[in-house]
Amino acid sequence: GENRWEQFQIQIDATDEKILCPPFYKAPKGSVVTGPASAESMGINGTWLIDGRDKSNLALADGSDGDAMPGVSDLGMPGDRYKICLHVAGKWRAVTWSKVNDIAEAELPITPSLPAKYYVAAAWNDWGFEEMTPDPSTPGLWTFEVTFQRSVTSFQIVRNKDWCQALFPTTPNAPSGSEVVGPEDREDQLYWKIEGRLHQTFKIEFRRSVEDTEDRRSVTWHQI
């Protein structure tokens, strides 16, 4: 997808009561497989990560360059396909994956992914999810209007209601136009801050454009 990374677990017999996952978060290929167990008991603490991003250009919220992130050897672009394999030999189990380069495999039918939805999670909604509206006249633009019930408020943006796909600034209390990080795991202390007066209405604009290796994101707002 447009993030150039995917996290996953494996479901047996299409039931949440039989989940396979690694013993830690964002595990690389070849990691030990645990389970099957219920999704409730597994949670999201054990996932595999296929990471197609270029680590040389990957800037993280903590200022690191991504060298230690698992999966960065699987360089890929939006639209590239990977084959995931579960290997079982007696009690031994492992999950691996590889990029699909074979033409015959690459032409196999695939279920198209749904367009991403973006949500505002904010102090005014108790950090729940309120959907942003895509602008039909401007691809890559989502907007949200908020009327102040207090003089200061803060927010992040979340893709597909998934806190593993949060977008946030690099500093706390960031102003309009600040640098955007993500989609990545949520950072509790990093958010945008809007200051205004009671009953003023502001329009938040989120823009995202993914072209080749460039993922351009911006968050701005203005009073309306």
Tab-separated table of C-alpha atoms in Angstrom:
chain	number	residue	atom	x	y	z
A	1	GLY	CA	0.000	0.000	0.000
A	2	GLU	CA	0.892	3.681	0.008
A	3	ASN	CA	2.639	3.344	3.391
A	4	ARG	CA	5.149	0.912	1.839
A	5	TRP	CA	4.821	-1.353	4.885
A	6	GLU	CA	2.311	-3.888	6.192
A	7	GLN	CA	1.887	-5.636	9.545
A	8	PHE	CA	0.075	-8.959	9.795
A	9	GLN	CA	-0.832	-12.058	11.766
A	10	ILE	CA	-2.090	-15.383	10.364
A	11	GLN	CA	-5.620	-16.663	10.952
A	12	ILE	CA	-6.404	-20.401	10.791
A	13	ASP	CA	-9.807	-21.612	9.522
A	14	ALA	CA	-11.066	-18.028	9.271
A	15	THR	CA	-11.572	-17.726	13.016
A	16	ASP	CA	-10.230	-15.250	15.552
A	17	GLU	CA	-9.825	-18.144	17.984
A	18	LYS	CA	-6.870	-19.509	15.988
A	19	ILE	CA	-4.237	-16.842	15.452
A	20	LEU	CA	-0.556	-17.396	14.686
A	21	CYS	CA	1.909	-14.598	15.390
A	22	PRO	CA	5.535	-14.008	16.381
A	23	PRO	CA	6.466	-13.440	20.041
A	24	PHE	CA	7.200	-9.727	19.580
A	25	TYR	CA	6.062	-6.646	17.695
A	26	LYS	CA	7.129	-5.947	14.073
A	27	ALA	CA	9.061	-9.202	13.761
A	28	PRO	CA	11.178	-9.915	10.677
A	29	LYS	CA	10.827	-12.951	8.427
A	30	GLY	CA	12.008	-16.228	9.957
A	31	SER	CA	10.887	-15.329	13.468
A	32	VAL	CA	9.502	-17.999	15.807
A	33	VAL	CA	5.755	-18.666	15.408
A	34	THR	CA	3.519	-18.784	18.490
A	35	GLY	CA	-0.076	-20.015	18.714
A	36	PRO	CA	-2.659	-20.823	17.670
A	37	ALA	CA	-4.468	-18.787	20.298
A	38	SER	CA	-7.353	-16.331	20.375
A	39	ALA	CA	-6.978	-12.858	18.915
A	40	GLU	CA	-7.996	-11.438	22.285
A	41	SER	CA	-5.098	-13.142	24.051
A	42	MET	CA	-2.607	-12.337	21.265
A	43	GLY	CA	-3.581	-8.692	20.838
A	44	ILE	CA	-1.281	-6.696	18.553
A	45	ASN	CA	1.874	-7.269	20.575
A	46	GLY	CA	2.990	-9.943	18.131
A	47	THR	CA	3.015	-9.011	14.424
A	48	TRP	CA	5.213	-9.567	11.400
A	49	LEU	CA	6.359	-6.501	9.464
A	50	ILE	CA	7.037	-6.348	5.741
A	51	ASP	CA	8.821	-3.024	5.317
A	52	GLY	CA	9.412	-1.795	1.770
A	53	ARG	CA	10.756	1.628	2.750
A	54	ASP	CA	14.298	2.770	1.964
A	55	LYS	CA	15.986	2.991	5.366
A	56	SER	CA	18.525	5.512	4.075
A	57	ASN	CA	15.688	8.030	3.706
A	58	LEU	CA	13.600	6.940	6.682
A	59	ALA	CA	13.322	9.535	9.427
A	60	LEU	CA	11.605	8.435	12.592
A	61	ALA	CA	9.980	10.441	15.358
A	62	ASP	CA	12.893	9.779	17.699
A	63	GLY	CA	15.371	11.197	15.173
A	64	SER	CA	16.886	7.831	14.221
A	65	ASP	CA	17.387	6.851	10.597
A	66	GLY	CA	15.619	3.480	10.740
A	67	ASP	CA	18.740	1.295	10.493
A	68	ALA	CA	17.538	-0.952	13.297
A	69	MET	CA	14.037	-1.435	11.932
A	70	PRO	CA	13.193	-4.988	10.861
A	71	GLY	CA	12.204	-5.741	7.308
A	72	VAL	CA	14.009	-2.852	5.598
A	73	SER	CA	15.722	-5.281	3.200
A	74	ASP	CA	12.386	-5.813	1.397
A	75	LEU	CA	12.536	-2.592	-0.625
A	76	GLY	CA	9.313	-2.084	-2.531
A	77	MET	CA	6.908	0.450	-3.974
A	78	PRO	CA	3.122	0.856	-3.715
A	79	GLY	CA	1.580	-1.861	-5.887
A	80	ASP	CA	4.432	-4.350	-5.435
A	81	ARG	CA	3.373	-7.798	-4.267
A	82	TYR	CA	4.925	-10.181	-1.732
A	83	LYS	CA	4.334	-13.898	-1.254
A	84	ILE	CA	3.979	-14.933	2.404
A	85	CYS	CA	4.792	-18.574	3.256
A	86	LEU	CA	4.085	-20.512	6.451
A	87	HIS	CA	6.601	-23.363	6.792
A	88	VAL	CA	5.705	-26.302	9.044
A	89	ALA	CA	7.942	-29.295	9.817
A	90	GLY	CA	6.695	-31.139	12.883
A	91	LYS	CA	6.861	-28.702	15.803
A	92	TRP	CA	9.057	-26.304	13.817
A	93	ARG	CA	7.234	-23.373	12.200
A	94	ALA	CA	8.428	-20.230	10.479
A	95	VAL	CA	6.991	-17.439	8.354
A	96	THR	CA	8.906	-15.990	5.439
A	97	TRP	CA	8.100	-13.772	2.504
A	98	SER	CA	9.620	-12.660	-0.756
A	99	LYS	CA	8.846	-10.072	-3.362
A	100	VAL	CA	6.924	-11.469	-6.339
A	101	ASN	CA	9.030	-11.031	-9.460
A	102	ASP	CA	7.731	-13.992	-11.486
A	103	ILE	CA	5.375	-12.718	-14.210
A	104	ALA	CA	2.952	-15.638	-13.861
A	105	GLU	CA	2.645	-15.104	-10.103
A	106	ALA	CA	2.441	-11.337	-10.446
A	107	GLU	CA	-0.534	-11.665	-12.813
A	108	LEU	CA	-2.602	-13.781	-10.410
A	109	PRO	CA	-5.851	-12.026	-9.391
A	110	ILE	CA	-5.744	-10.037	-6.205
A	111	THR	CA	-8.456	-8.351	-4.190
A	112	PRO	CA	-8.044	-4.594	-4.681
A	113	SER	CA	-7.391	-2.599	-1.536
A	114	LEU	CA	-10.012	-0.116	-0.381
A	115	PRO	CA	-9.186	3.602	-0.431
A	116	ALA	CA	-7.693	4.754	2.850
A	117	LYS	CA	-9.795	6.753	5.272
A	118	TYR	CA	-8.326	9.340	7.623
A	119	TYR	CA	-9.670	10.351	11.018
A	120	VAL	CA	-9.049	13.166	13.482
A	121	ALA	CA	-8.353	11.929	17.023
A	122	ALA	CA	-8.384	14.858	19.402
A	123	ALA	CA	-8.823	16.232	22.882
A	124	TRP	CA	-12.333	17.448	21.995
A	125	ASN	CA	-13.520	13.891	21.153
A	126	ASP	CA	-11.630	12.134	23.968
A	127	TRP	CA	-9.147	10.786	21.403
A	128	GLY	CA	-11.805	8.898	19.505
A	129	PHE	CA	-12.103	8.877	15.710
A	130	GLU	CA	-13.978	11.430	13.584
A	131	GLU	CA	-13.712	10.854	9.848
A	132	MET	CA	-12.192	13.478	7.592
A	133	THR	CA	-13.897	14.291	4.293
A	134	PRO	CA	-12.024	13.616	1.035
A	135	ASP	CA	-12.190	16.538	-1.385
A	136	PRO	CA	-13.565	15.206	-4.715
A	137	SER	CA	-12.025	18.101	-6.634
A	138	THR	CA	-8.531	17.710	-5.138
A	139	PRO	CA	-7.101	14.168	-4.971
A	140	GLY	CA	-5.033	13.638	-1.837
A	141	LEU	CA	-6.853	16.261	0.264
A	142	TRP	CA	-8.965	15.465	3.336
A	143	THR	CA	-10.648	18.109	5.501
A	144	PHE	CA	-12.374	18.395	8.866
A	145	GLU	CA	-14.164	21.291	10.547
A	146	VAL	CA	-14.215	21.786	14.312
A	147	THR	CA	-16.000	24.424	16.384
A	148	PHE	CA	-14.163	25.303	19.561
A	149	GLN	CA	-15.650	24.407	22.928
A	150	ARG	CA	-12.423	25.592	24.573
A	151	SER	CA	-9.657	28.043	23.676
A	152	VAL	CA	-6.944	25.443	23.016
A	153	THR	CA	-7.179	21.935	21.595
A	154	SER	CA	-4.817	19.276	20.229
A	155	PHE	CA	-5.089	16.447	17.718
A	156	GLN	CA	-3.427	13.755	15.630
A	157	ILE	CA	-4.562	12.106	12.389
A	158	VAL	CA	-5.059	8.338	12.133
A	159	ARG	CA	-5.305	6.184	9.020
A	160	ASN	CA	-8.103	3.585	8.954
A	161	LYS	CA	-8.746	3.893	12.721
A	162	ASP	CA	-5.443	2.107	13.341
A	163	TRP	CA	-3.184	3.576	16.053
A	164	CYS	CA	-0.279	1.800	14.337
A	165	GLN	CA	-0.898	4.242	11.456
A	166	ALA	CA	-0.918	7.551	13.279
A	167	LEU	CA	0.326	10.798	11.739
A	168	PHE	CA	1.753	13.433	14.061
A	169	PRO	CA	4.325	16.260	14.197
A	170	THR	CA	7.914	15.967	15.381
A	171	THR	CA	7.374	18.215	18.425
A	172	PRO	CA	4.634	18.669	21.051
A	173	ASN	CA	2.126	21.509	20.592
A	174	ALA	CA	3.122	21.888	16.950
A	175	PRO	CA	1.677	24.750	14.873
A	176	SER	CA	0.026	24.596	11.464
A	177	GLY	CA	2.407	23.511	8.697
A	178	SER	CA	4.776	21.569	10.975
A	179	GLU	CA	6.641	18.532	9.658
A	180	VAL	CA	4.530	15.354	9.540
A	181	VAL	CA	5.699	11.918	10.734
A	182	GLY	CA	3.928	8.676	9.892
A	183	PRO	CA	1.942	6.621	9.427
A	184	GLU	CA	3.720	5.089	12.436
A	185	ASP	CA	2.926	3.867	15.953
A	186	ARG	CA	1.199	6.552	17.978
A	187	GLU	CA	3.363	8.957	20.007
A	188	ASP	CA	1.313	10.217	22.952
A	189	GLN	CA	3.222	13.462	23.463
A	190	LEU	CA	3.401	14.590	19.828
A	191	TYR	CA	0.367	16.418	18.501
A	192	TRP	CA	-0.741	19.597	16.748
A	193	LYS	CA	-2.205	22.409	18.839
A	194	ILE	CA	-4.858	24.861	17.643
A	195	GLU	CA	-5.439	28.030	19.640
A	196	GLY	CA	-8.554	30.146	19.241
A	197	ARG	CA	-11.632	31.456	20.991
A	198	LEU	CA	-14.805	29.766	22.148
A	199	HIS	CA	-17.228	29.008	19.260
A	200	GLN	CA	-14.680	29.797	16.555
A	201	THR	CA	-14.642	27.230	13.718
A	202	PHE	CA	-11.437	25.952	12.136
A	203	LYS	CA	-10.920	23.838	9.026
A	204	ILE	CA	-8.149	21.243	9.233
A	205	GLU	CA	-6.598	20.208	5.902
A	206	PHE	CA	-4.513	17.055	5.501
A	207	ARG	CA	-2.729	16.460	2.212
A	208	ARG	CA	-0.929	13.295	1.142
A	209	SER	CA	0.666	12.528	-2.216
A	210	VAL	CA	2.669	9.349	-2.833
A	211	GLU	CA	4.791	9.306	-5.983
A	212	ASP	CA	7.647	6.839	-6.458
A	213	THR	CA	9.706	7.083	-3.241
A	214	GLU	CA	8.292	10.484	-2.251
A	215	ASP	CA	5.552	10.544	0.398
A	216	ARG	CA	4.509	14.176	0.768
A	217	ARG	CA	2.294	15.005	3.747
A	218	SER	CA	1.122	18.266	5.224
A	219	VAL	CA	-1.285	19.358	7.959
A	220	THR	CA	-2.568	22.929	8.074
A	221	TRP	CA	-5.637	24.734	9.380
A	222	HIS	CA	-7.356	28.087	9.185
A	223	GLN	CA	-10.353	29.835	10.716
A	224	ILE	CA	-13.541	29.878	8.655
